[in-house]
């Protein structure tokens, strides 16, 4: 594992060499690195996945080489450093080692990119450069939604922007934060330097209260009389209703809702892109607090989601004006769920 990354730490922005000569013994070496598990080897460990076999847990593919400091960090703050993020870091470190082996003069390498959303209207392809709990630095790869001129404008006008536009969502990490500051730097590439607030705590879906049961068409369900649902059943229904609120349709609170309808009308012929954009919306609604009214306090639409593992779309056909979305997630009580979520879409004619 260590040799595949040239004995260097895989943590973005570190790259520290972890092996060297032992000054006390010319025949020995000092190893200052550690093989950290991506998914824990035992229950209750960091990022434990009960579906993995013993062989898979022991496999080199389930490990990432780190310096001892960062190996300790990713396990102590394991709720911040997700499985997908660690796998991406591992891949990027191996790409870098391979490229350097082919051409030692090459400093920059092709790395896998991830989506970064800034505010409502900017979606950017980026690569991790430096990550800390409250500082994110990314290398800009290209614009997905919006133009580079809009990114410049967003940064220049950041201090005067509405608080509801000051947020960042990162796809690979499954994280979203309130944005405190942002700057653009040129240093053998274009880099975005973000200062972010602390991550919001996850809530238990069993404690969210009750709601009236809705039918597949979104109206009240009268089968066997009007009934109330609570706990995870209510949480699943809220996934549907929260994502179905069209962003901008509530006049007094235009910042509320999701962009699913907007994305559908623009990208309904691009299944993979749609799935990634919808995943970003789930992440945003679970972690970014918004005011329900200009005079009210802030709250999150889906605070009971711990992690969105996967989003996919099998068909773009709307049934009862609803798009069926396959979702796999982890609740705030550490249990997993997967199923189909119907989301209302206002289709342009």
GROMACS .gro file of C-alpha atoms in nm, residues 105-236:
model
  132
  105UNK     CA    1   0.952   1.640  -1.377
  106UNK     CA    2   0.573   1.631  -1.379
  107UNK     CA    3   0.427   1.803  -1.073
  108UNK     CA    4   0.065   1.824  -1.176
  109UNK     CA    5  -0.129   1.512  -1.265
  110UNK     CA    6  -0.471   1.423  -1.390
  111UNK     CA    7  -0.682   1.358  -1.083
  112UNK     CA    8  -1.045   1.265  -1.043
  113UNK     CA    9  -1.263   1.570  -0.991
  114UNK     CA   10  -1.572   1.630  -0.784
  115UNK     CA   11  -1.857   1.880  -0.785
  116UNK     CA   12  -1.843   2.191  -0.569
  117UNK     CA   13  -2.153   2.408  -0.545
  118UNK     CA   14  -2.125   2.772  -0.441
  119UNK     CA   15  -2.454   2.945  -0.370
  120UNK     CA   16  -2.756   2.880  -0.589
  121UNK     CA   17  -2.615   2.916  -0.938
  122UNK     CA   18  -2.257   2.785  -0.952
  123UNK     CA   19  -2.155   2.422  -0.993
  124UNK     CA   20  -1.783   2.367  -1.045
  125UNK     CA   21  -1.558   2.071  -1.119
  126UNK     CA   22  -1.273   2.082  -0.867
  127UNK     CA   23  -0.993   1.873  -0.721
  128UNK     CA   24  -0.908   1.863  -0.353
  129UNK     CA   25  -0.589   2.049  -0.272
  130UNK     CA   26  -0.597   2.111   0.103
  131UNK     CA   27  -0.859   2.004   0.354
  132UNK     CA   28  -0.902   2.098   0.717
  133UNK     CA   29  -1.210   2.104   0.936
  134UNK     CA   30  -1.279   2.471   0.854
  135UNK     CA   31  -1.059   2.533   0.551
  136UNK     CA   32  -1.114   2.384   0.208
  137UNK     CA   33  -0.886   2.454  -0.087
  138UNK     CA   34  -0.970   2.323  -0.434
  139UNK     CA   35  -0.805   2.342  -0.773
  140UNK     CA   36  -1.055   2.460  -1.031
  141UNK     CA   37  -1.098   2.215  -1.320
  142UNK     CA   38  -1.393   2.366  -1.504
  143UNK     CA   39  -1.742   2.510  -1.479
  144UNK     CA   40  -2.041   2.274  -1.483
  145UNK     CA   41  -2.318   2.529  -1.428
  146UNK     CA   42  -2.245   2.899  -1.462
  147UNK     CA   43  -1.957   3.087  -1.619
  148UNK     CA   44  -1.615   3.178  -1.482
  149UNK     CA   45  -1.721   3.544  -1.494
  150UNK     CA   46  -2.011   3.458  -1.260
  151UNK     CA   47  -1.769   3.290  -1.020
  152UNK     CA   48  -1.554   3.604  -1.017
  153UNK     CA   49  -1.862   3.814  -0.952
  154UNK     CA   50  -1.976   3.584  -0.671
  155UNK     CA   51  -1.638   3.623  -0.500
  156UNK     CA   52  -1.614   4.000  -0.551
  157UNK     CA   53  -1.965   4.058  -0.416
  158UNK     CA   54  -1.949   3.790  -0.146
  159UNK     CA   55  -1.960   4.023   0.155
  160UNK     CA   56  -2.273   4.194   0.023
  161UNK     CA   57  -2.458   3.878  -0.073
  162UNK     CA   58  -2.769   3.746   0.098
  163UNK     CA   59  -2.682   3.503   0.377
  164UNK     CA   60  -2.887   3.233   0.201
  165UNK     CA   61  -2.640   3.241  -0.090
  166UNK     CA   62  -2.332   3.190   0.128
  167UNK     CA   63  -2.289   2.814   0.132
  168UNK     CA   64  -2.074   2.543  -0.024
  169UNK     CA   65  -2.162   2.180  -0.104
  170UNK     CA   66  -1.895   1.922  -0.187
  171UNK     CA   67  -2.002   1.604  -0.365
  172UNK     CA   68  -1.727   1.356  -0.275
  173UNK     CA   69  -1.733   1.447   0.093
  174UNK     CA   70  -2.111   1.451   0.115
  175UNK     CA   71  -2.069   1.771   0.312
  176UNK     CA   72  -2.216   2.120   0.304
  177UNK     CA   73  -2.124   2.423   0.512
  178UNK     CA   74  -2.207   2.785   0.561
  179UNK     CA   75  -1.943   2.983   0.374
  180UNK     CA   76  -1.754   3.243   0.579
  181UNK     CA   77  -1.511   3.369   0.315
  182UNK     CA   78  -1.387   3.281  -0.032
  183UNK     CA   79  -1.095   3.387  -0.249
  184UNK     CA   80  -0.946   3.294  -0.585
  185UNK     CA   81  -0.571   3.241  -0.620
  186UNK     CA   82  -0.340   3.178  -0.916
  187UNK     CA   83  -0.040   2.957  -0.840
  188UNK     CA   84   0.044   2.717  -1.121
  189UNK     CA   85  -0.331   2.670  -1.151
  190UNK     CA   86  -0.649   2.836  -1.029
  191UNK     CA   87  -0.740   2.763  -0.668
  192UNK     CA   88  -1.048   2.836  -0.459
  193UNK     CA   89  -0.973   2.902  -0.092
  194UNK     CA   90  -1.281   2.856   0.127
  195UNK     CA   91  -1.331   2.926   0.496
  196UNK     CA   92  -1.633   2.733   0.621
  197UNK     CA   93  -1.837   2.710   0.941
  198UNK     CA   94  -1.855   2.398   1.156
  199UNK     CA   95  -2.059   2.108   1.026
  200UNK     CA   96  -2.417   2.089   1.150
  201UNK     CA   97  -2.498   1.796   1.383
  202UNK     CA   98  -2.716   1.515   1.255
  203UNK     CA   99  -3.051   1.442   1.422
  204UNK     CA  100  -3.232   1.117   1.499
  205UNK     CA  101  -3.511   1.050   1.244
  206UNK     CA  102  -3.711   0.872   1.513
  207UNK     CA  103  -3.762   1.204   1.691
  208UNK     CA  104  -3.895   1.425   1.412
  209UNK     CA  105  -4.261   1.404   1.513
  210UNK     CA  106  -4.564   1.306   1.309
  211UNK     CA  107  -4.723   1.413   0.982
  212UNK     CA  108  -5.028   1.328   0.773
  213UNK     CA  109  -4.975   1.041   0.532
  214UNK     CA  110  -4.968   1.140   0.164
  215UNK     CA  111  -5.055   0.924  -0.135
  216UNK     CA  112  -4.840   0.861  -0.444
  217UNK     CA  113  -4.993   1.168  -0.610
  218UNK     CA  114  -4.887   1.392  -0.323
  219UNK     CA  115  -5.240   1.445  -0.191
  220UNK     CA  116  -5.371   1.327   0.146
  221UNK     CA  117  -5.415   0.952   0.159
  222UNK     CA  118  -5.775   0.859   0.248
  223UNK     CA  119  -5.728   0.484   0.223
  224UNK     CA  120  -5.844   0.341   0.557
  225UNK     CA  121  -5.909   0.697   0.669
  226UNK     CA  122  -5.668   0.985   0.724
  227UNK     CA  123  -5.366   0.856   0.916
  228UNK     CA  124  -5.060   1.009   1.073
  229UNK     CA  125  -4.707   0.880   1.033
  230UNK     CA  126  -4.399   0.940   1.246
  231UNK     CA  127  -4.034   0.849   1.282
  232UNK     CA  128  -3.854   0.715   0.976
  233UNK     CA  129  -4.178   0.676   0.784
  234UNK     CA  130  -4.236   1.050   0.823
  235UNK     CA  131  -3.869   1.116   0.741
  236UNK     CA  132  -3.899   0.924   0.413
   0.00000   0.00000   0.00000
